[in-house]
Tab-separated table of C-alpha atoms in Angstrom:
chain	number	residue	atom	x	y	z
A	1	MET	CA	0.000	0.000	0.000
A	2	ILE	CA	1.055	3.595	-0.535
A	3	CYS	CA	2.008	5.598	2.578
A	4	ARG	CA	2.635	9.321	2.121
A	5	ASN	CA	2.437	10.793	5.618
A	6	SER	CA	1.643	9.398	9.061
A	7	VAL	CA	-1.603	11.418	9.141
A	8	TYR	CA	-2.566	10.272	5.659
A	9	SER	CA	-1.726	6.650	6.496
A	10	GLN	CA	-3.983	6.819	9.569
A	11	SER	CA	-6.921	8.219	7.595
A	12	ASP	CA	-6.236	5.736	4.782
A	13	LYS	CA	-6.295	2.910	7.331
A	14	LEU	CA	-9.750	3.981	8.546
A	15	ILE	CA	-11.053	4.290	4.972
A	16	ILE	CA	-9.544	0.927	3.993
A	17	GLU	CA	-11.048	-0.746	7.077
A	18	LYS	CA	-14.513	0.645	6.294
A	19	TYR	CA	-14.129	-0.320	2.629
A	20	ALA	CA	-13.008	-3.838	3.609
A	21	LYS	CA	-16.044	-4.241	5.879
A	22	VAL	CA	-18.334	-3.103	3.061
A	23	LEU	CA	-16.678	-5.483	0.587
A	24	ILE	CA	-17.003	-8.389	3.036
A	25	PHE	CA	-20.644	-7.494	3.689
A	26	ILE	CA	-21.353	-7.372	-0.059
A	27	GLY	CA	-19.461	-10.638	-0.548
A	28	ILE	CA	-21.601	-12.390	2.055
A	29	PHE	CA	-24.779	-10.775	0.731
A	30	VAL	CA	-24.062	-11.718	-2.902
A	31	GLY	CA	-22.228	-15.007	-2.459
């Protein structure tokens, strides 16, 4: 993954975690 700054990496982590949860939820819902 791309890390630019510590602040950006923290916000990216939160966004990635939320996105991962959504993807997992969709995966369970669809599959």
